[in-house]
Amino acid sequence: MYEQMISLLDYLEKSERNYDLPKITEAFYYADKLHEGQMRLSGEPYISHPVAVARIVAELGLDTDSICAALLHDTVEDCSDKTNLETLAKMFGKDVALLVDGLTKIIQVQVADKEEAHIENIRKMLLAMNKDIRVIFIKLCDRLHNMRTLSAKKEDRQRAIALETMYIYAPLAHRLGIQRIKQELENISLFYLDNVGYQEVYEEVEKKFGRSGDFIDVAKSLLSEKLTENGISFTLEGRVKSVYSLYRKMYSQNKAFDEIYDFYAVRVIVDTELECYTALGLVHEMFKSIPGRFKDYISTPKPNLYRSLHTTVIGQSGIPFEVQIRTRQMHEEAQFGIAAHWKYKSGEKSRGDIDEKLRWIAQLLESDENTRDPDEFIHSFKTDIFHDETFVFTPKGDVISLPLGSTVIDFAYAIHSAVGNKMTGAKINGVIVPIDKIPGNGDIIEIITSNSSKGPSRDWLKIVKTGQARSKIRQWFKREKRTENIQVGKAEVEREIKRIGRQLTDSEINDIVITIAKRVGIQTVDDFYNTIGFGGISLSRFIPKIKEEVEKLRASEDLPLTAEEELAQVKLAKVNKRMRSSGGVIIDGESGYQVKFAKCCNPLPGDKIVGFVTRGFGVSIHKADCPNVIASRGNEDNLARWVRAEWEQVEESKSSTYEALIQIGAEDGIGVLAGISMALADMKVSISQINTQPNKEGDMVINLVVGCRNVSHYDSIVSRLRSVPKVISVRRGFMN
């Protein structure tokens, strides 16, 4: 490991940046001493990991404190008997200690389930980012090295870590503009999540590059000659599109490999913005351009700092390729994103520029503070971090970036909360449109406001796409409609208590509410009712707690069960945290019963269903034609336990996702699984289980457990799968 550290110090010395090498060396020796005797799963000394992370941090161009924090990032948690944050602050400074604190693995909080714990980890990561963005830079470097060494872990952990990386860390790297890390995280994640698909695309890349491997060199030579003739100082780079980018394009756009025009790309790096456009003209003189394949990200940059000109042209051999043209500073930002600011900027202005680019973090945290609802938080997180952008214009020509699918209401609140609150209508390109209209790229939007407006409607919360707009609407109701909110919230709570089947006094209700409110940091009954009323948090999250408090009250008074409570005891039994409440099912004409969906038949909305009252685990929901139902009804002892069940009517957009088993018969061969995976990904259908086995005819049987909304959605999935090459049959399966 000393050789690895010597290599790092040599790299830092040659970088010509003002690193404090003695401080970095001291951090290494201290970390090495603390981690002495600790080993990684690969068998290497543990210190090899922080040194490798520090090298990646250095390659991002971060500062001395960031490299020290990378070397020390696991010491506080893994060596808590030997060191602490106070010691680190004394030895290496307050900034290093704060960075290590932000990087220290989250202590698991007491939450109901793994999903909520995961959300809490994301929230704490954002808080750390908001304090010092270097935390997430180092965290991404840490994750990248862990992914590079993922082969040492068991297969189930490989998939879990790869999935988290694909859906959390790679999009974060993209949002911060760090393309180098983003692309490597995506490629490694794909390798572990769909190795068959990865290998197929990789082999196609190798074959195509083998047939025309000199193509990039020829294109670079022609461009070099032309740019030199015109007196432009330049650097040329060539690249082949990454495996993950090709994989994603093939299944998301349903394209064959040969239909991808930007497989090859040549990058032209020049000194000035004016030279970018000059070079663009020269490229179009030399090669025939493909209509509709030009993008100007210099005049309209992406939110993650990316600026460049993109054009796709036809080479002399008839092969299409992309040309990217940018200045050297733009290239730094394209490779390193916001981290590039540490390379060539300093001072308060730089910090102000960075803060401006990171406003989305503060907006997410502000939204979370206003809602207190984990479901709402994760919705905002996914929308604001993982979205594709729509670029629209104000009447003055300012560019506004919105998540794809945003409405004109989202646009109004992106301008200012006062604009949204006074909004009475909108125009797109001069034409009045409904307020739920979704604008397209390049549209000019004008918001019509009025001082006599009564403010936003509660219905807007169902229309808007962004967490920012939803948060600002709720803020308005919280501030302007407190009395009304309290009435609405109180009515909802009392209705829920009545539904449980208890008659309580106002004093008893107050005692229950204040107990529940204090669990989420709300100090008064009125504040709790207000929060429920303006939608800051959903009452449904507190239904189990309300039932628990009512039960405690009943037990303390030693009162007999009411008829409704006896029915609930029989049908609900014990609440199992792994089950969803009600699940969109009505039992004997009433909703809210604790249900679980039978794995033997996986019923979907649209199927005829029945319920079976289990002993201690609520009501088990089966398809009416499930073989187990038919067999059980032949047993007289079970007849009394079968109850009438039907699906609750909900809007399509609000419907839950249910598991269903699909059995596919297919020809045995390479490419079948990849084709099925791409077809399902194209439909945005998740796969929770997959296994294959040969049949007697020499073909293969593929069992998939997928998530779908209802029978109609299931039928559309089946129809799509039947069109996949080599698929022979598709049918719905029953599990034993």
Short mmCIF file of N, CA and C in Angstrom, two decimals, residues 441-506:
data_model
loop_
_atom_site.label_atom_id
_atom_site.label_comp_id
_atom_site.label_asym_id
_atom_site.label_seq_id
_atom_site.Cartn_x
_atom_site.Cartn_y
_atom_site.Cartn_z
N ASN A 441 -40.31 21.62 -25.57
CA ASN A 441 -39.02 22.30 -25.69
C ASN A 441 -39.15 23.53 -26.59
N GLY A 442 -38.60 24.65 -26.12
CA GLY A 442 -38.57 25.86 -26.94
C GLY A 442 -39.82 26.72 -26.86
N ASP A 443 -40.84 26.27 -26.13
CA ASP A 443 -42.07 27.07 -26.02
C ASP A 443 -41.81 28.34 -25.20
N ILE A 444 -42.52 29.40 -25.57
CA ILE A 444 -42.48 30.66 -24.81
C ILE A 444 -43.74 30.72 -23.95
N ILE A 445 -43.54 30.81 -22.63
CA ILE A 445 -44.68 30.75 -21.71
C ILE A 445 -44.87 32.10 -21.02
N GLU A 446 -46.10 32.56 -21.03
CA GLU A 446 -46.45 33.80 -20.33
C GLU A 446 -47.51 33.46 -19.29
N ILE A 447 -47.26 33.82 -18.04
CA ILE A 447 -48.19 33.55 -16.95
C ILE A 447 -49.09 34.77 -16.75
N ILE A 448 -50.40 34.54 -16.76
CA ILE A 448 -51.37 35.61 -16.53
C ILE A 448 -51.67 35.66 -15.04
N THR A 449 -51.45 36.82 -14.41
CA THR A 449 -51.67 36.96 -12.96
C THR A 449 -52.70 38.05 -12.68
N SER A 450 -53.23 38.03 -11.47
CA SER A 450 -54.18 39.05 -11.04
C SER A 450 -54.04 39.27 -9.54
N ASN A 451 -54.02 40.53 -9.13
CA ASN A 451 -53.94 40.85 -7.70
C ASN A 451 -55.20 40.44 -6.96
N SER A 452 -56.30 40.24 -7.69
CA SER A 452 -57.55 39.82 -7.06
C SER A 452 -57.69 38.30 -6.99
N SER A 453 -56.63 37.59 -7.42
CA SER A 453 -56.66 36.12 -7.37
C SER A 453 -56.83 35.65 -5.93
N LYS A 454 -57.61 34.60 -5.73
CA LYS A 454 -57.84 34.05 -4.40
C LYS A 454 -56.76 33.05 -3.99
N GLY A 455 -55.75 32.90 -4.87
CA GLY A 455 -54.65 31.99 -4.54
C GLY A 455 -54.79 30.64 -5.23
N PRO A 456 -53.84 29.75 -5.01
CA PRO A 456 -53.88 28.45 -5.68
C PRO A 456 -55.03 27.58 -5.19
N SER A 457 -55.37 26.60 -6.00
CA SER A 457 -56.41 25.63 -5.64
C SER A 457 -55.74 24.38 -5.05
N ARG A 458 -56.44 23.72 -4.14
CA ARG A 458 -55.91 22.46 -3.60
C ARG A 458 -55.74 21.43 -4.71
N ASP A 459 -56.56 21.54 -5.77
CA ASP A 459 -56.45 20.59 -6.88
C ASP A 459 -55.11 20.70 -7.60
N TRP A 460 -54.45 21.85 -7.48
CA TRP A 460 -53.15 22.02 -8.14
C TRP A 460 -52.12 21.02 -7.63
N LEU A 461 -52.28 20.60 -6.37
CA LEU A 461 -51.34 19.64 -5.80
C LEU A 461 -51.36 18.32 -6.56
N LYS A 462 -52.49 18.02 -7.21
CA LYS A 462 -52.60 16.79 -8.00
C LYS A 462 -52.08 16.98 -9.42
N ILE A 463 -51.87 18.23 -9.83
CA ILE A 463 -51.50 18.54 -11.21
C ILE A 463 -50.00 18.75 -11.37
N VAL A 464 -49.39 19.46 -10.39
CA VAL A 464 -47.99 19.85 -10.58
C VAL A 464 -47.06 18.65 -10.56
N LYS A 465 -45.91 18.82 -11.20
CA LYS A 465 -44.93 17.75 -11.33
C LYS A 465 -43.79 17.91 -10.32
N THR A 466 -43.34 19.14 -10.09
CA THR A 466 -42.13 19.38 -9.30
C THR A 466 -42.42 19.50 -7.82
N GLY A 467 -41.45 19.04 -7.02
CA GLY A 467 -41.56 19.20 -5.57
C GLY A 467 -41.53 20.66 -5.17
N GLN A 468 -40.82 21.49 -5.95
CA GLN A 468 -40.74 22.92 -5.65
C GLN A 468 -42.12 23.57 -5.72
N ALA A 469 -42.87 23.29 -6.79
CA ALA A 469 -44.21 23.87 -6.92
C ALA A 469 -45.14 23.34 -5.83
N ARG A 470 -45.06 22.03 -5.58
CA ARG A 470 -45.95 21.44 -4.56
C ARG A 470 -45.66 22.05 -3.19
N SER A 471 -44.37 22.24 -2.89
CA SER A 471 -43.99 22.81 -1.61
C SER A 471 -44.50 24.25 -1.46
N LYS A 472 -44.39 25.04 -2.53
CA LYS A 472 -44.82 26.44 -2.45
C LYS A 472 -46.34 26.57 -2.34
N ILE A 473 -47.07 25.67 -2.98
CA ILE A 473 -48.53 25.67 -2.85
C ILE A 473 -48.92 25.35 -1.41
N ARG A 474 -48.27 24.35 -0.84
CA ARG A 474 -48.57 23.99 0.54
C ARG A 474 -48.19 25.11 1.50
N GLN A 475 -47.09 25.78 1.21
CA GLN A 475 -46.71 26.92 2.05
C GLN A 475 -47.82 27.98 2.07
N TRP A 476 -48.42 28.21 0.91
CA TRP A 476 -49.49 29.22 0.83
C TRP A 476 -50.68 28.79 1.68
N PHE A 477 -51.10 27.55 1.55
CA PHE A 477 -52.23 27.07 2.35
C PHE A 477 -51.89 27.07 3.84
N LYS A 478 -50.66 26.73 4.17
CA LYS A 478 -50.23 26.72 5.56
C LYS A 478 -50.32 28.13 6.16
N ARG A 479 -49.95 29.12 5.37
CA ARG A 479 -49.90 30.50 5.85
C ARG A 479 -51.26 31.19 5.80
N GLU A 480 -52.02 30.97 4.70
CA GLU A 480 -53.23 31.75 4.45
C GLU A 480 -54.52 31.09 4.91
N LYS A 481 -54.52 29.77 5.09
CA LYS A 481 -55.77 29.06 5.36
C LYS A 481 -55.70 28.22 6.63
N ARG A 482 -55.03 28.75 7.65
CA ARG A 482 -54.80 27.95 8.86
C ARG A 482 -56.12 27.50 9.50
N THR A 483 -57.07 28.38 9.65
CA THR A 483 -58.34 28.02 10.29
C THR A 483 -59.04 26.91 9.51
N GLU A 484 -59.08 27.08 8.21
CA GLU A 484 -59.72 26.06 7.35
C GLU A 484 -58.95 24.74 7.43
N ASN A 485 -57.62 24.82 7.44
CA ASN A 485 -56.80 23.61 7.52
C ASN A 485 -57.07 22.83 8.80
N ILE A 486 -57.19 23.56 9.92
CA ILE A 486 -57.44 22.91 11.20
C ILE A 486 -58.78 22.17 11.17
N GLN A 487 -59.79 22.79 10.58
CA GLN A 487 -61.11 22.15 10.49
C GLN A 487 -61.04 20.89 9.63
N VAL A 488 -60.35 21.00 8.49
CA VAL A 488 -60.23 19.84 7.59
C VAL A 488 -59.46 18.71 8.28
N GLY A 489 -58.33 19.06 8.92
CA GLY A 489 -57.52 18.04 9.58
C GLY A 489 -58.25 17.36 10.73
N LYS A 490 -58.96 18.15 11.52
CA LYS A 490 -59.71 17.59 12.65
C LYS A 490 -60.80 16.64 12.17
N ALA A 491 -61.49 17.04 11.11
CA ALA A 491 -62.56 16.19 10.57
C ALA A 491 -62.00 14.85 10.08
N GLU A 492 -60.81 14.90 9.46
CA GLU A 492 -60.20 13.65 8.96
C GLU A 492 -59.84 12.73 10.12
N VAL A 493 -59.24 13.28 11.18
CA VAL A 493 -58.85 12.46 12.33
C VAL A 493 -60.08 11.85 13.00
N GLU A 494 -61.11 12.66 13.23
CA GLU A 494 -62.32 12.16 13.89
C GLU A 494 -63.01 11.09 13.05
N ARG A 495 -62.99 11.29 11.74
CA ARG A 495 -63.59 10.30 10.84
C ARG A 495 -62.85 8.96 10.95
N GLU A 496 -61.52 9.03 11.06
CA GLU A 496 -60.73 7.81 11.17
C GLU A 496 -60.99 7.10 12.49
N ILE A 497 -61.08 7.86 13.58
CA ILE A 497 -61.36 7.25 14.89
C ILE A 497 -62.75 6.61 14.90
N LYS A 498 -63.71 7.28 14.26
CA LYS A 498 -65.07 6.72 14.19
C LYS A 498 -65.07 5.44 13.36
N ARG A 499 -64.27 5.42 12.30
CA ARG A 499 -64.21 4.22 11.44
C ARG A 499 -63.64 3.03 12.20
N ILE A 500 -62.72 3.32 13.16
CA ILE A 500 -62.16 2.24 13.98
C ILE A 500 -63.26 1.61 14.85
N GLY A 501 -64.30 2.40 15.14
CA GLY A 501 -65.43 1.85 15.90
C GLY A 501 -65.47 2.28 17.34
N ARG A 502 -64.89 3.46 17.67
CA ARG A 502 -64.88 3.93 19.04
C ARG A 502 -65.55 5.29 19.17
N GLN A 503 -66.24 5.50 20.26
CA GLN A 503 -66.79 6.80 20.61
C GLN A 503 -65.90 7.39 21.70
N LEU A 504 -65.16 8.45 21.38
CA LEU A 504 -64.24 9.05 22.34
C LEU A 504 -64.65 10.48 22.64
N THR A 505 -64.30 10.94 23.83
CA THR A 505 -64.55 12.34 24.19
C THR A 505 -63.52 13.23 23.51
N ASP A 506 -63.79 14.53 23.47
CA ASP A 506 -62.83 15.48 22.88
C ASP A 506 -61.49 15.42 23.60
#
